mmCIF file of N, CA and C in Angstrom:
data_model
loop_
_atom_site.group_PDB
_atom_site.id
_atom_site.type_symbol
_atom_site.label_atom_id
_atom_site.label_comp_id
_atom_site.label_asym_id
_atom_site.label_seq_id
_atom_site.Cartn_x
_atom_site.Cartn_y
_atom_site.Cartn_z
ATOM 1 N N UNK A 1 72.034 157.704 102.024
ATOM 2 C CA UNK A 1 72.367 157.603 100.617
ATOM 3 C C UNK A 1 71.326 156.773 99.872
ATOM 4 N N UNK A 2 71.038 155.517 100.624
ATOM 5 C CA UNK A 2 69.804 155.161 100.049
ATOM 6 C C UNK A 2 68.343 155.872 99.757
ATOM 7 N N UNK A 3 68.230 156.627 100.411
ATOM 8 C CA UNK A 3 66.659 157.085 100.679
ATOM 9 C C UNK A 3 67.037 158.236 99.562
ATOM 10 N N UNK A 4 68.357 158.868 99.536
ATOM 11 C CA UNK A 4 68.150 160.064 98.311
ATOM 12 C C UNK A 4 68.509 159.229 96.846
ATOM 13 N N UNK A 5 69.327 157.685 96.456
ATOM 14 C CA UNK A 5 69.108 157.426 95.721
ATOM 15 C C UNK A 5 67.581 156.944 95.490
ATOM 16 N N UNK A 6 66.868 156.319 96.069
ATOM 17 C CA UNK A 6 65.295 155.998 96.197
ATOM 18 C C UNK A 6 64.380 156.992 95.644
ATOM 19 N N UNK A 7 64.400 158.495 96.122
ATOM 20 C CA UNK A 7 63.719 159.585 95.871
ATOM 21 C C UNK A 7 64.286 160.134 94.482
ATOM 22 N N UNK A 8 65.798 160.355 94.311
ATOM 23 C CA UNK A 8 66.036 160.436 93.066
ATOM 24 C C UNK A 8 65.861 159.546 91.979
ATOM 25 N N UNK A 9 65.590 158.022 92.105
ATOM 26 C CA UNK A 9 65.610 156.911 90.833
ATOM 27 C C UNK A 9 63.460 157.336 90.883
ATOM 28 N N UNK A 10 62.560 157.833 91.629
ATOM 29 C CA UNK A 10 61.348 158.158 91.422
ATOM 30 C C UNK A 10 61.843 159.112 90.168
ATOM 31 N N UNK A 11 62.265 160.257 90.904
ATOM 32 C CA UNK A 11 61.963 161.152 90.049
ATOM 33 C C UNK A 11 62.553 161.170 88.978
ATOM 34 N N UNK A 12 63.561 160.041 88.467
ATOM 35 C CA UNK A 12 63.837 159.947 87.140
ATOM 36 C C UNK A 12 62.980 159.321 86.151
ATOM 37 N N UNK A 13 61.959 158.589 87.012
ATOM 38 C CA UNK A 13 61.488 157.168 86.371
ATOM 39 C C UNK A 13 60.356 158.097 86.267
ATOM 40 N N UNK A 14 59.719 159.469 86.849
ATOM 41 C CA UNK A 14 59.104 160.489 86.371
ATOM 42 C C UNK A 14 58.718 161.085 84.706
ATOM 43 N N UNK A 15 59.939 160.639 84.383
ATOM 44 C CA UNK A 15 60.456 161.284 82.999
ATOM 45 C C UNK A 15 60.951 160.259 82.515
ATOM 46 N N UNK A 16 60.385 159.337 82.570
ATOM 47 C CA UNK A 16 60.594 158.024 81.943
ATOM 48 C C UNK A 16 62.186 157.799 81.798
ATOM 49 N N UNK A 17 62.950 158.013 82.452
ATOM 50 C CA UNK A 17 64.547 158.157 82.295
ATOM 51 C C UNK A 17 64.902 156.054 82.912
ATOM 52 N N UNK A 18 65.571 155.688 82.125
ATOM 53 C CA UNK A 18 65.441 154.174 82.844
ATOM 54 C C UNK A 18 66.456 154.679 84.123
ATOM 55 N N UNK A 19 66.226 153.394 85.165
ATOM 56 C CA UNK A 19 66.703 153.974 86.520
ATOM 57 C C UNK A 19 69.029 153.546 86.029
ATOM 58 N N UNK A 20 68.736 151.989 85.704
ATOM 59 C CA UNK A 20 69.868 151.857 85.240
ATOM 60 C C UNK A 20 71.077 152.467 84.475
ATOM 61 N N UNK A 21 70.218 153.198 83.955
ATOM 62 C CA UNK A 21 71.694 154.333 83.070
ATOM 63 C C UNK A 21 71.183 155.290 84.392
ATOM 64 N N UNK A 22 70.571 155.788 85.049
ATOM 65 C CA UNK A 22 70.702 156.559 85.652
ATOM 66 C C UNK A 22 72.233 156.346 86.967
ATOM 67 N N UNK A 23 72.380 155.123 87.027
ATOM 68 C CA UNK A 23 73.216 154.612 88.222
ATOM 69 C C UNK A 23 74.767 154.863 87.679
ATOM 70 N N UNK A 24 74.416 154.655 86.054
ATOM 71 C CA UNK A 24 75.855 155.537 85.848
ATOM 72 C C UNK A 24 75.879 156.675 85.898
ATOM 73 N N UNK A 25 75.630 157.551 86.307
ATOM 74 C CA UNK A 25 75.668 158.937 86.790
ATOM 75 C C UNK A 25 75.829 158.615 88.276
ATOM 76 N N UNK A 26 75.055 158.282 89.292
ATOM 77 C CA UNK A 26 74.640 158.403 90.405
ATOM 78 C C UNK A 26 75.642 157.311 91.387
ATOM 79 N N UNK A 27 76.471 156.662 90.585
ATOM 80 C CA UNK A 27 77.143 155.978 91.362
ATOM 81 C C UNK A 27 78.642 156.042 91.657
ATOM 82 N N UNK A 28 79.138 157.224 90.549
ATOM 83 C CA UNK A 28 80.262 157.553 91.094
ATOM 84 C C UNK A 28 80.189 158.874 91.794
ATOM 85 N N UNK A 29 78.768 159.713 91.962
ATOM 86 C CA UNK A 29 79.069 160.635 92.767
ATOM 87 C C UNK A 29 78.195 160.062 93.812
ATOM 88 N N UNK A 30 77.865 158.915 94.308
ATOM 89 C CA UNK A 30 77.944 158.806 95.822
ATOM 90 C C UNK A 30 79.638 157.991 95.864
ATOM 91 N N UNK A 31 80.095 157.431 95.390
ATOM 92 C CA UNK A 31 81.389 157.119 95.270
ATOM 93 C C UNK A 31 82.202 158.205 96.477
ATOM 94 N N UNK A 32 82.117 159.338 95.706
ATOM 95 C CA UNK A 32 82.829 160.409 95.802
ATOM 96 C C UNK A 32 82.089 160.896 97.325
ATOM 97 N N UNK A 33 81.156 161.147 97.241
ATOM 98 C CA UNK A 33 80.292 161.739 98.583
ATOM 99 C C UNK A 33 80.634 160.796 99.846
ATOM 100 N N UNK A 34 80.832 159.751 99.757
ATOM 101 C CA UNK A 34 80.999 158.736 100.621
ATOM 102 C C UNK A 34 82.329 159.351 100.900
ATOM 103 N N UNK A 35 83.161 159.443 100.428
ATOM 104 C CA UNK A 35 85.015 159.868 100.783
ATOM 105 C C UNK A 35 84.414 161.442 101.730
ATOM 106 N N UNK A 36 83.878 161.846 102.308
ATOM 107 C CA UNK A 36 83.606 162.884 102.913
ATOM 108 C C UNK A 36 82.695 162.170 104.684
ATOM 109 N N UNK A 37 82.198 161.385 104.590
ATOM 110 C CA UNK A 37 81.798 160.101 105.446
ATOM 111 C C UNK A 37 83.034 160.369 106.406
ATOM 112 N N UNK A 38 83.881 160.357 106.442
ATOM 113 C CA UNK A 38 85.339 160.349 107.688
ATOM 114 C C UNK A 38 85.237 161.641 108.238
ATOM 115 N N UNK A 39 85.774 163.010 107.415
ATOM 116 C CA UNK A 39 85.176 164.081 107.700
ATOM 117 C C UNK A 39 84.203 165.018 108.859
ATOM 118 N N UNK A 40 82.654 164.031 108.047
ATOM 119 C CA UNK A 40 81.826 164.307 108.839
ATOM 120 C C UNK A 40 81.494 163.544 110.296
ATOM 121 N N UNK A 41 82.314 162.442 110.009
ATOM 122 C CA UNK A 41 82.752 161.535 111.518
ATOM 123 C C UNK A 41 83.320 162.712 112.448
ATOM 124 N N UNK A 42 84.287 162.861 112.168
ATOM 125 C CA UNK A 42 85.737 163.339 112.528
ATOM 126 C C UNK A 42 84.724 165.222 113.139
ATOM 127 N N UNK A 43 84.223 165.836 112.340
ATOM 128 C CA UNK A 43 83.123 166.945 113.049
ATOM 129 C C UNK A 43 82.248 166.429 114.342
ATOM 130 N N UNK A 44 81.300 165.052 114.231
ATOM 131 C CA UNK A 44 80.840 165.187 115.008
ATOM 132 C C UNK A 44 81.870 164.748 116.400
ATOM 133 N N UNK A 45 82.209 164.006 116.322
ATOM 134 C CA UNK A 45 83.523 163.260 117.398
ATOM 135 C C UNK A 45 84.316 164.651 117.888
ATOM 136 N N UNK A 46 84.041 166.095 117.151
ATOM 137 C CA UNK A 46 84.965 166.909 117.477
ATOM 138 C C UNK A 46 83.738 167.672 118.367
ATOM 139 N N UNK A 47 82.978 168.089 117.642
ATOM 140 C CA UNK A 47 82.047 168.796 118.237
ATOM 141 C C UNK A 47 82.166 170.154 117.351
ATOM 142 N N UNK A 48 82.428 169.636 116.080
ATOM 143 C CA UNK A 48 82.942 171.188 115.602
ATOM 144 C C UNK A 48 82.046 170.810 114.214
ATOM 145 N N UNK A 49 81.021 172.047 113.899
ATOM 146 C CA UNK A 49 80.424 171.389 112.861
ATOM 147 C C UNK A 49 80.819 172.481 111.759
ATOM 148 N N UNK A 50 81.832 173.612 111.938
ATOM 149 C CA UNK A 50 81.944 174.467 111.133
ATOM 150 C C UNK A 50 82.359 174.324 109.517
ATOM 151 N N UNK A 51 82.205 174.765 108.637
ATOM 152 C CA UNK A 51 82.332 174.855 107.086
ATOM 153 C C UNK A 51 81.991 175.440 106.231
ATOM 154 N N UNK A 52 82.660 175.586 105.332
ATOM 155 C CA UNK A 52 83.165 176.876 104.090
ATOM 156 C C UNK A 52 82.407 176.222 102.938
ATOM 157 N N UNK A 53 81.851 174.881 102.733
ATOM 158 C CA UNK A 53 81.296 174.751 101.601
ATOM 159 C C UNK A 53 79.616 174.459 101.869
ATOM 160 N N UNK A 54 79.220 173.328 102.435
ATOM 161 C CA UNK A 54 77.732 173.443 102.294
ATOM 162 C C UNK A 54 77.554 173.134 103.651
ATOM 163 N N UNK A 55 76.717 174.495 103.990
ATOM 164 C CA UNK A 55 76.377 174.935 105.026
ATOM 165 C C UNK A 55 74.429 174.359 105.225
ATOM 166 N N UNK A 56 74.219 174.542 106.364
ATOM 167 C CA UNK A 56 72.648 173.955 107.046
ATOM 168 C C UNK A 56 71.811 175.137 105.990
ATOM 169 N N UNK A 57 72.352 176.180 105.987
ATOM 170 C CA UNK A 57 71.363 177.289 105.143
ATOM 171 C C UNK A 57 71.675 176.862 103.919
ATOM 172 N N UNK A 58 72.283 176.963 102.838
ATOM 173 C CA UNK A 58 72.448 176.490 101.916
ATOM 174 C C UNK A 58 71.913 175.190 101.656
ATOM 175 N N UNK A 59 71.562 174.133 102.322
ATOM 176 C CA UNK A 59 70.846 173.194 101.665
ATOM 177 C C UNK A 59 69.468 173.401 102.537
ATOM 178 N N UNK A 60 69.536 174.137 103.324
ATOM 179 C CA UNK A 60 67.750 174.981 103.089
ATOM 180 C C UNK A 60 67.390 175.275 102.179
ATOM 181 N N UNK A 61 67.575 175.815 100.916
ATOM 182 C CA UNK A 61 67.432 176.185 100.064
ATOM 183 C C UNK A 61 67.461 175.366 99.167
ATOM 184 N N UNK A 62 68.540 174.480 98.901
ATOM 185 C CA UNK A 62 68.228 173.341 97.872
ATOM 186 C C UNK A 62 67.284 172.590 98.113
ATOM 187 N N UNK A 63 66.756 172.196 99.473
ATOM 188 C CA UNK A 63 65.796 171.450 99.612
ATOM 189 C C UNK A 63 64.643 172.084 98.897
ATOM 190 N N UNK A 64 64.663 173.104 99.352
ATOM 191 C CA UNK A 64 63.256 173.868 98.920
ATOM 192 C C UNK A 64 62.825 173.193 96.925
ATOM 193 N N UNK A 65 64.201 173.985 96.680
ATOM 194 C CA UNK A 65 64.421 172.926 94.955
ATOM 195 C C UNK A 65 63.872 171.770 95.049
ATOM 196 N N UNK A 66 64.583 170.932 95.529
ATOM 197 C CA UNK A 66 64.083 169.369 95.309
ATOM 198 C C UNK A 66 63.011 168.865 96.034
ATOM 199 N N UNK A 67 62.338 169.294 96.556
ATOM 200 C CA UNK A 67 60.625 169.675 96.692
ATOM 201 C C UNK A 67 59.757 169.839 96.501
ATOM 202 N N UNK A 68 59.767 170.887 95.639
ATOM 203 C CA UNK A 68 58.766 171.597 94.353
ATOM 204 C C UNK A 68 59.330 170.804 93.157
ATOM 205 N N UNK A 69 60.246 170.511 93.239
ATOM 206 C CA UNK A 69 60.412 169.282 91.318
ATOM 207 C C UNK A 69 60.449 168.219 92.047
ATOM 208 N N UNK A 70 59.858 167.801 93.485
ATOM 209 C CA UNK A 70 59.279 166.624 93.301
ATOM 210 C C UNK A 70 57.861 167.040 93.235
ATOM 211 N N UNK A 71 57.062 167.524 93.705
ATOM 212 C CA UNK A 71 55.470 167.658 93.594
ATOM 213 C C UNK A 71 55.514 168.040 92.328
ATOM 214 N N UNK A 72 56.081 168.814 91.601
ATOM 215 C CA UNK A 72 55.658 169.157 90.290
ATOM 216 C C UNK A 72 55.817 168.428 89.410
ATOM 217 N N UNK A 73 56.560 166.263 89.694
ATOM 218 C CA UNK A 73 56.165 165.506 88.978
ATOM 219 C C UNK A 73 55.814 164.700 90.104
ATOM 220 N N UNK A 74 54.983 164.901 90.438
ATOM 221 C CA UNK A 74 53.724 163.803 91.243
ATOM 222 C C UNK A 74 54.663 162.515 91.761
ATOM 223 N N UNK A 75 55.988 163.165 92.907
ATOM 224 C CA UNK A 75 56.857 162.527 93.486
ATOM 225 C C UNK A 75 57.068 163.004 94.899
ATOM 226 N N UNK A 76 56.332 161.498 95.793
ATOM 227 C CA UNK A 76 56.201 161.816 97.350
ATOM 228 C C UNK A 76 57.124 162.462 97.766
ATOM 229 N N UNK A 77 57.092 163.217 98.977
ATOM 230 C CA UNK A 77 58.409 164.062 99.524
ATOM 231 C C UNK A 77 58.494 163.519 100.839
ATOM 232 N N UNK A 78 57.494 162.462 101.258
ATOM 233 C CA UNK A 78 57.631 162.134 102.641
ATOM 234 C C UNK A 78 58.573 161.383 102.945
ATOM 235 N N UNK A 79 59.263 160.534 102.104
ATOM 236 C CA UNK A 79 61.260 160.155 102.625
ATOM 237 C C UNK A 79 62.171 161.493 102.687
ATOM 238 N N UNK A 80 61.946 162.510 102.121
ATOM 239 C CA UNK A 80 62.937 163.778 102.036
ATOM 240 C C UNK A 80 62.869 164.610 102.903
ATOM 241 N N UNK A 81 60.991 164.911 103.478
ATOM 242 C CA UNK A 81 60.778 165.820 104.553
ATOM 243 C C UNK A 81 61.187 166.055 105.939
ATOM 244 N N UNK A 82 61.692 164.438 106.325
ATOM 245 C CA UNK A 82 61.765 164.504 107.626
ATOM 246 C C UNK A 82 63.708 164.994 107.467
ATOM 247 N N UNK A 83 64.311 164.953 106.484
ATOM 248 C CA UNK A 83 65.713 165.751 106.538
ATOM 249 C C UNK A 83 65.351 166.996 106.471
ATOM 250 N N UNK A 84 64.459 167.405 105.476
ATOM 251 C CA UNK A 84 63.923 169.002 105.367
ATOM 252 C C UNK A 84 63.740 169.272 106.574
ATOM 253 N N UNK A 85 63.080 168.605 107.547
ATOM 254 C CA UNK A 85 62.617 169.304 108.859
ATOM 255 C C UNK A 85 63.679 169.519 110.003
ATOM 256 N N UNK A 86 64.755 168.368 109.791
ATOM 257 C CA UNK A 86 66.255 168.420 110.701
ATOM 258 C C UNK A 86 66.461 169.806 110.449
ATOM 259 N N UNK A 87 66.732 169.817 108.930
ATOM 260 C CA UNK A 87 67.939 170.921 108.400
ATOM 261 C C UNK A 87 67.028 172.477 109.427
ATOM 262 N N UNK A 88 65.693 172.513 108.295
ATOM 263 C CA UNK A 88 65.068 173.648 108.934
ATOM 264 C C UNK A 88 65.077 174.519 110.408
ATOM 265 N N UNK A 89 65.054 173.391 111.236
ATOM 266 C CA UNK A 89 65.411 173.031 112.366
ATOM 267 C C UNK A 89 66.747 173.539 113.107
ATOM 268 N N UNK A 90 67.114 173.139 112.281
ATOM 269 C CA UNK A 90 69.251 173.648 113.006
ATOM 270 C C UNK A 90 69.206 175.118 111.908
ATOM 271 N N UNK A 91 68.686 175.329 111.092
ATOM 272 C CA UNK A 91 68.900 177.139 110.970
ATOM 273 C C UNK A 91 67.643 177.485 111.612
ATOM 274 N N UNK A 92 66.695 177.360 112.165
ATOM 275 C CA UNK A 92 66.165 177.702 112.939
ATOM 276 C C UNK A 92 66.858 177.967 114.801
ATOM 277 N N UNK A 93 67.517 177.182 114.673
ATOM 278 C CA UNK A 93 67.947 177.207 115.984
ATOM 279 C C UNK A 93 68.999 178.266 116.103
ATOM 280 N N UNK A 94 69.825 178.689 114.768
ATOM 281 C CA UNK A 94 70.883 178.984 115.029
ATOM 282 C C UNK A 94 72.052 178.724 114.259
ATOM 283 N N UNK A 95 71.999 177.255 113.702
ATOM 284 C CA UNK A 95 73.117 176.990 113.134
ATOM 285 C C UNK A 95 73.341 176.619 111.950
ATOM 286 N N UNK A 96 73.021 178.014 110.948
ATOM 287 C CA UNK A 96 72.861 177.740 109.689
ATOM 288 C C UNK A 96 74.049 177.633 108.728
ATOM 289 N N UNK A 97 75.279 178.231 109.658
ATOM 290 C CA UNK A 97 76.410 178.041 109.028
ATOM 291 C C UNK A 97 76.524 176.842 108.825
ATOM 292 N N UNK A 98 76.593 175.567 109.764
ATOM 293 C CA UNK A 98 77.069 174.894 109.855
ATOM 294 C C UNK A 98 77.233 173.556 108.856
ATOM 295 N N UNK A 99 78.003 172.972 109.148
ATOM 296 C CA UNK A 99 77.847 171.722 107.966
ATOM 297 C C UNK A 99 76.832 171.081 108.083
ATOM 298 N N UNK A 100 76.479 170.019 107.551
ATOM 299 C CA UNK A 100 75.572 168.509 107.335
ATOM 300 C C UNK A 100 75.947 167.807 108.967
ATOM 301 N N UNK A 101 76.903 168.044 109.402
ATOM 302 C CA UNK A 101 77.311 166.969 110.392
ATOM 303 C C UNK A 101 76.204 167.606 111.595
ATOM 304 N N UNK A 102 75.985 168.587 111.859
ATOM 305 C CA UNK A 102 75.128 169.068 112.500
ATOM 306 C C UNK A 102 74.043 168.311 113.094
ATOM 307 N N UNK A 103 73.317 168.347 112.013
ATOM 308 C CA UNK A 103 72.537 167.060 111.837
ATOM 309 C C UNK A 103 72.170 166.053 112.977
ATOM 310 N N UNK A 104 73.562 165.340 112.769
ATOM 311 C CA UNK A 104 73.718 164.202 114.133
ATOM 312 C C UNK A 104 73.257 164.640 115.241
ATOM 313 N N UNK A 105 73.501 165.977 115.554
ATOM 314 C CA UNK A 105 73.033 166.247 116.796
ATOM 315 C C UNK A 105 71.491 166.540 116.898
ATOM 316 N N UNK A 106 71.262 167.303 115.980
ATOM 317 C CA UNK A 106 69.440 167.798 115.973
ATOM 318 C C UNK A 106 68.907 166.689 115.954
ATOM 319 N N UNK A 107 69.385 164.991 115.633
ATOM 320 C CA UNK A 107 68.778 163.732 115.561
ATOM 321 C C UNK A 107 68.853 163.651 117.646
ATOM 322 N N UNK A 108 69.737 163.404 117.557
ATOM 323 C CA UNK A 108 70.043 163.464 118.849
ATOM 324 C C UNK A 108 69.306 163.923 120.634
ATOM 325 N N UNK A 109 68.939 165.544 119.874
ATOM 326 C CA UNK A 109 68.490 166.185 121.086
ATOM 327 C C UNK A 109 67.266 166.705 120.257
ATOM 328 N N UNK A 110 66.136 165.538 119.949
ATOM 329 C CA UNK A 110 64.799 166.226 119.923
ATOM 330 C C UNK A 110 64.155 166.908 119.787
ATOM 331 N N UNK A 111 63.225 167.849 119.398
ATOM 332 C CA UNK A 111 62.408 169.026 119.995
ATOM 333 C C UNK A 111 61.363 168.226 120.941
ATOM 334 N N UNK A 112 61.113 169.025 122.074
ATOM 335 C CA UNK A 112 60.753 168.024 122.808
ATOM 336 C C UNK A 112 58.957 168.325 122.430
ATOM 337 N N UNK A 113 58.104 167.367 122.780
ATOM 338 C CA UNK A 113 56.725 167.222 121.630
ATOM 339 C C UNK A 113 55.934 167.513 123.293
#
């Protein structure tokens, strides 16, 4: 949550947006995102990473978004890439349905180098 508020308060401060009014926006929807934190506990502890709303492919794709509108205001992507490369990674493998909790595991079991 830190590293995407970090990458998002850049790219506001991009557009000269002050970061502080930005936190009223940005702080009740990690508020809210955080109440999903048990959830995604509760998947990996299960071993079940299945889900109907945002799936490993689906934020393949958003990433791709928030990528290109960061380079296209001269905003590093190297805190964002190495999630880009998890996600890529687990629909590469296979498991593009799956939720975010996924994740934990592709941290987990490597590609081996």
């Amino acid at each position: 949550m830190f590293g995407g508020f970090f990458h998002a308060t850049a790219m506001i401060r991009s557009e000269r947006i002050q970061s502080e009014a930005f936190t009223e926006l940005v702080v009740p929807w990690l508020q809210a995102m955080s109440a999903s934190l048990p959830l995604m506990a509760r998947a990996v502890d299960a071993g079940d990473h299945r889900t109907d709303v945002s799936s490993l492919s689906i934020n393949q794709m958003g990433f791709v978004n928030v990528m290109d509108a960061s380079r296209e205001q001269s905003v590093s992507t190297e805190l964002m890439t190495p999630i880009q490369e998890l996600i890529n990674r687990g629909v590469a493998e296979g498991y593009g349905t799956d939720g975010l909790s996924r994740v934990v595991e592709l941290i987990r079991n490597p590609v081996s180098v």
